Coordinates of C-alpha atoms in Angstrom, one line a residue:
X1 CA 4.2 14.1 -11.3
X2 CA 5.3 12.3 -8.0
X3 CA 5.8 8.3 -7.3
X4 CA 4.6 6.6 -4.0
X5 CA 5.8 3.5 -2.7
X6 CA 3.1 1.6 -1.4
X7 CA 3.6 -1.6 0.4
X8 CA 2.4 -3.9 3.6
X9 CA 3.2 -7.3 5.7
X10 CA 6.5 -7.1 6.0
X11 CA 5.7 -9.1 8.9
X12 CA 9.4 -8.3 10.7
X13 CA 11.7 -8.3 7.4
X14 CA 13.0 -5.1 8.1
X15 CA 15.9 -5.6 5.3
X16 CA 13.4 -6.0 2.9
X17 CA 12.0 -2.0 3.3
X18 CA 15.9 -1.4 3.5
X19 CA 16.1 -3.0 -0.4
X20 CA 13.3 -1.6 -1.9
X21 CA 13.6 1.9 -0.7
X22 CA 16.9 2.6 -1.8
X23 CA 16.6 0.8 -5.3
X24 CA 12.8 2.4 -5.9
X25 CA 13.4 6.2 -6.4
X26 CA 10.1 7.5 -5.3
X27 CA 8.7 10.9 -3.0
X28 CA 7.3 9.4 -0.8
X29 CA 6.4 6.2 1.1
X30 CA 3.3 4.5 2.3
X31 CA 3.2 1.6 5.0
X32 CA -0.1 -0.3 5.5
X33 CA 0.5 -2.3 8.3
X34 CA 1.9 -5.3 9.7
X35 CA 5.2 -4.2 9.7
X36 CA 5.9 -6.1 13.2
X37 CA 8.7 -2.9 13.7
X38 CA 8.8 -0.2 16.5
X39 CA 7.4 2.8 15.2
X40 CA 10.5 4.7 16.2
X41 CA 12.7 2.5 14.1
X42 CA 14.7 4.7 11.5
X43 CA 13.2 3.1 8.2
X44 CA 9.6 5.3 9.3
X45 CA 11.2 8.4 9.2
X46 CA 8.9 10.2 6.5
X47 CA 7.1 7.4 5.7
X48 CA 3.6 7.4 6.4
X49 CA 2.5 4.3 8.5
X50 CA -0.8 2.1 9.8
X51 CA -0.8 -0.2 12.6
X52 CA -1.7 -4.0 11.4
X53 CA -3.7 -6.2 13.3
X54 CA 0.1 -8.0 13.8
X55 CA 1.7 -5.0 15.3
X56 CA 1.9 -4.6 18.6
X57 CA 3.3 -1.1 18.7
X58 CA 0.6 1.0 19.4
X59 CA 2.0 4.2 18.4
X60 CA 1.7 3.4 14.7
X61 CA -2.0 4.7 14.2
X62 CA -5.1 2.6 12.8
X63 CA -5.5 5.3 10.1
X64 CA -3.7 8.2 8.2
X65 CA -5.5 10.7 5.7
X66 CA -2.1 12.7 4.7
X67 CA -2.7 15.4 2.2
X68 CA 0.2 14.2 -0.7
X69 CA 1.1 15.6 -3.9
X70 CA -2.2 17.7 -3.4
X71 CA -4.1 14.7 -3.2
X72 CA -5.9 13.3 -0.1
X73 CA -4.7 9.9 1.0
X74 CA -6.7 6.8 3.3
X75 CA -3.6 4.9 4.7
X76 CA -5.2 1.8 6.2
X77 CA -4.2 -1.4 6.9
X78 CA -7.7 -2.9 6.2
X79 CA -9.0 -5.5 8.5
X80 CA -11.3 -2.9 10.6
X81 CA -12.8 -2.2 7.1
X82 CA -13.7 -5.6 6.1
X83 CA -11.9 -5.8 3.4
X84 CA -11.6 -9.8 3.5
X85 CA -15.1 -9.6 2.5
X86 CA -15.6 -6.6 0.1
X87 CA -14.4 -2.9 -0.3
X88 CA -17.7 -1.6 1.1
X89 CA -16.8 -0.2 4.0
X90 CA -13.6 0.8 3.1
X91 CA -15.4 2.9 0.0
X92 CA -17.6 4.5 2.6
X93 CA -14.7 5.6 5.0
X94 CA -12.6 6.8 2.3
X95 CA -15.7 8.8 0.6
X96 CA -16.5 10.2 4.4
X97 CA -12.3 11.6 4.5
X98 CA -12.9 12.5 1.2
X99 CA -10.0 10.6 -0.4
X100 CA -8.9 10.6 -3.5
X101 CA -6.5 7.3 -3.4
X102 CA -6.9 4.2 -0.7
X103 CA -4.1 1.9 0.5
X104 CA -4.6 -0.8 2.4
X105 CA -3.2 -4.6 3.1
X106 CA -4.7 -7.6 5.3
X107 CA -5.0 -9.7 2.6
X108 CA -1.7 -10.6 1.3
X109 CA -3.1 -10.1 -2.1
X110 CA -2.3 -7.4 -4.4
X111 CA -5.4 -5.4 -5.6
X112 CA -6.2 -2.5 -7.6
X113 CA -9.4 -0.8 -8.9
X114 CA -11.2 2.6 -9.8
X115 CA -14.5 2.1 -7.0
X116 CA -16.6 5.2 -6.0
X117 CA -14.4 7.7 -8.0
X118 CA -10.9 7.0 -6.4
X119 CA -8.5 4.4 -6.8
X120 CA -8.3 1.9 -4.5
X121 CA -4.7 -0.3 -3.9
X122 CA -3.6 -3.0 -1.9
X123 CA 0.6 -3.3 -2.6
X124 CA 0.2 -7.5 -1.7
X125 CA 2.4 -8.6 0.6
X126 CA 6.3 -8.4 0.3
X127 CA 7.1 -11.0 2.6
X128 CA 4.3 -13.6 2.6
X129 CA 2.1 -13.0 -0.3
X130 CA -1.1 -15.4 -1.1
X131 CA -3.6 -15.8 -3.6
X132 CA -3.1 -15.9 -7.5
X133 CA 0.5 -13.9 -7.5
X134 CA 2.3 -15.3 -4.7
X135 CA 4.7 -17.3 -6.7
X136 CA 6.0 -14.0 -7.1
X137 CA 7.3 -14.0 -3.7
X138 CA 5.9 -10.7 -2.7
X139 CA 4.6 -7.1 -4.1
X140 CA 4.8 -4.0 -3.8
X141 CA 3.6 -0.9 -5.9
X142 CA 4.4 2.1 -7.2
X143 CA 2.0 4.6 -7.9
X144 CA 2.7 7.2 -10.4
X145 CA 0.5 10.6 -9.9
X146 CA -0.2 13.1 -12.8
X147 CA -3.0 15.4 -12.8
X148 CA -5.2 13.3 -15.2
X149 CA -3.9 9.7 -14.1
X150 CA -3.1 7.0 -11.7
X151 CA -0.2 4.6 -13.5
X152 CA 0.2 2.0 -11.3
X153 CA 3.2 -0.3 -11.9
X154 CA 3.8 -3.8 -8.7
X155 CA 7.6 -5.0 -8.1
X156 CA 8.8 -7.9 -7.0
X157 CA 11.2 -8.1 -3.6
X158 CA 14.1 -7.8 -6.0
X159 CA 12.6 -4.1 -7.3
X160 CA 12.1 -5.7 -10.4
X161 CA 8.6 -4.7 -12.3
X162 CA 5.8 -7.0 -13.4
X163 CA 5.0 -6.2 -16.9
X164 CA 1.9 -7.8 -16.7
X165 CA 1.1 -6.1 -13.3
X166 CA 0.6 -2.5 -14.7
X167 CA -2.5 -0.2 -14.7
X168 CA -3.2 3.0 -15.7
X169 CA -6.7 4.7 -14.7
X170 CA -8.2 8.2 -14.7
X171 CA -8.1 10.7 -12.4
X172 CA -10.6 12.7 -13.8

């Protein structure tokens, strides 16, 4: 079993990563963008991190497909995939790296669905959320892995849980 932190558009609030990765015990960390940081500020180290279409640092990388926890990983931020529109061609790219779980952001809206046999996530935004859960004030998620399932559980900016914002789907 392993937990990933997954979360995007931080959009500068670097205090806020600060928060929720010492008060979310997890193994390891995913970053999809818009983080408006360096990428050689301290908070990346061993986090794996996308360049947003608001960051101007462009040593972060468009796209990451790290092997984790044995499973193969599309780390997007989303907006060269179209995902304003649909998943489409996000599905197609993460079926052509052959990935088994796809995080992305661009939206500000949280997301999360089983499409083309993987699961596919976007954290919301935890500074400047939109859409039907942004008086929430921001998400992220947590992703637990087990061989046979995906448990997916979103947090506020305080690290508290959402009761009503947990999934669980099948791996298999």
């Amino acid at each position: 079993m392993a937990r990933w932190l997954v979360i995007s558009d931080n959009h500068g609030d670097r205090t806020i990563l600060e928060t929720l990765s010492a008060q979310l015990a997890v193994d390891a960390t995913f970053h999809c963008g818009d983080s408006e940081l360096a990428a050689d500020d301290p908070w990346f180290n061993g986090v794996a991190a996308v360049r947003g279409n608001m960051d101007s640092d462009e040593r972060f990388p468009l796209v990451l497909t790290p092997e984790v926890s044995g499973c193969r990983v599309l780390l997007t931020h989303g907006h060269h995939d179209g995902v304003n529109w649909d998943l489409t061609q996000l599905a197609l790219h993460a079926q052509a790296v052959g990935a088994q779980a796809t995080f992305y952001g661009h939206t500000h809206q949280l997301a999360v669905e089983m499409t083309a046999g993987g699961l596919f996530l976007n954290p919301g935004s935890i500074s400047q959320p939109r859409g039907e859960f942004r008086q929430l004030g921001g998400t992220c998620a947590v992703v637990t892995v087990t061989p046979d399932q995906w448990q997916v559980q979103y947090y506020t900016r305080d690290a508290q849980p959402v009761p009503k914002l947990h999934f669980t789907f099948d791996r298999k």
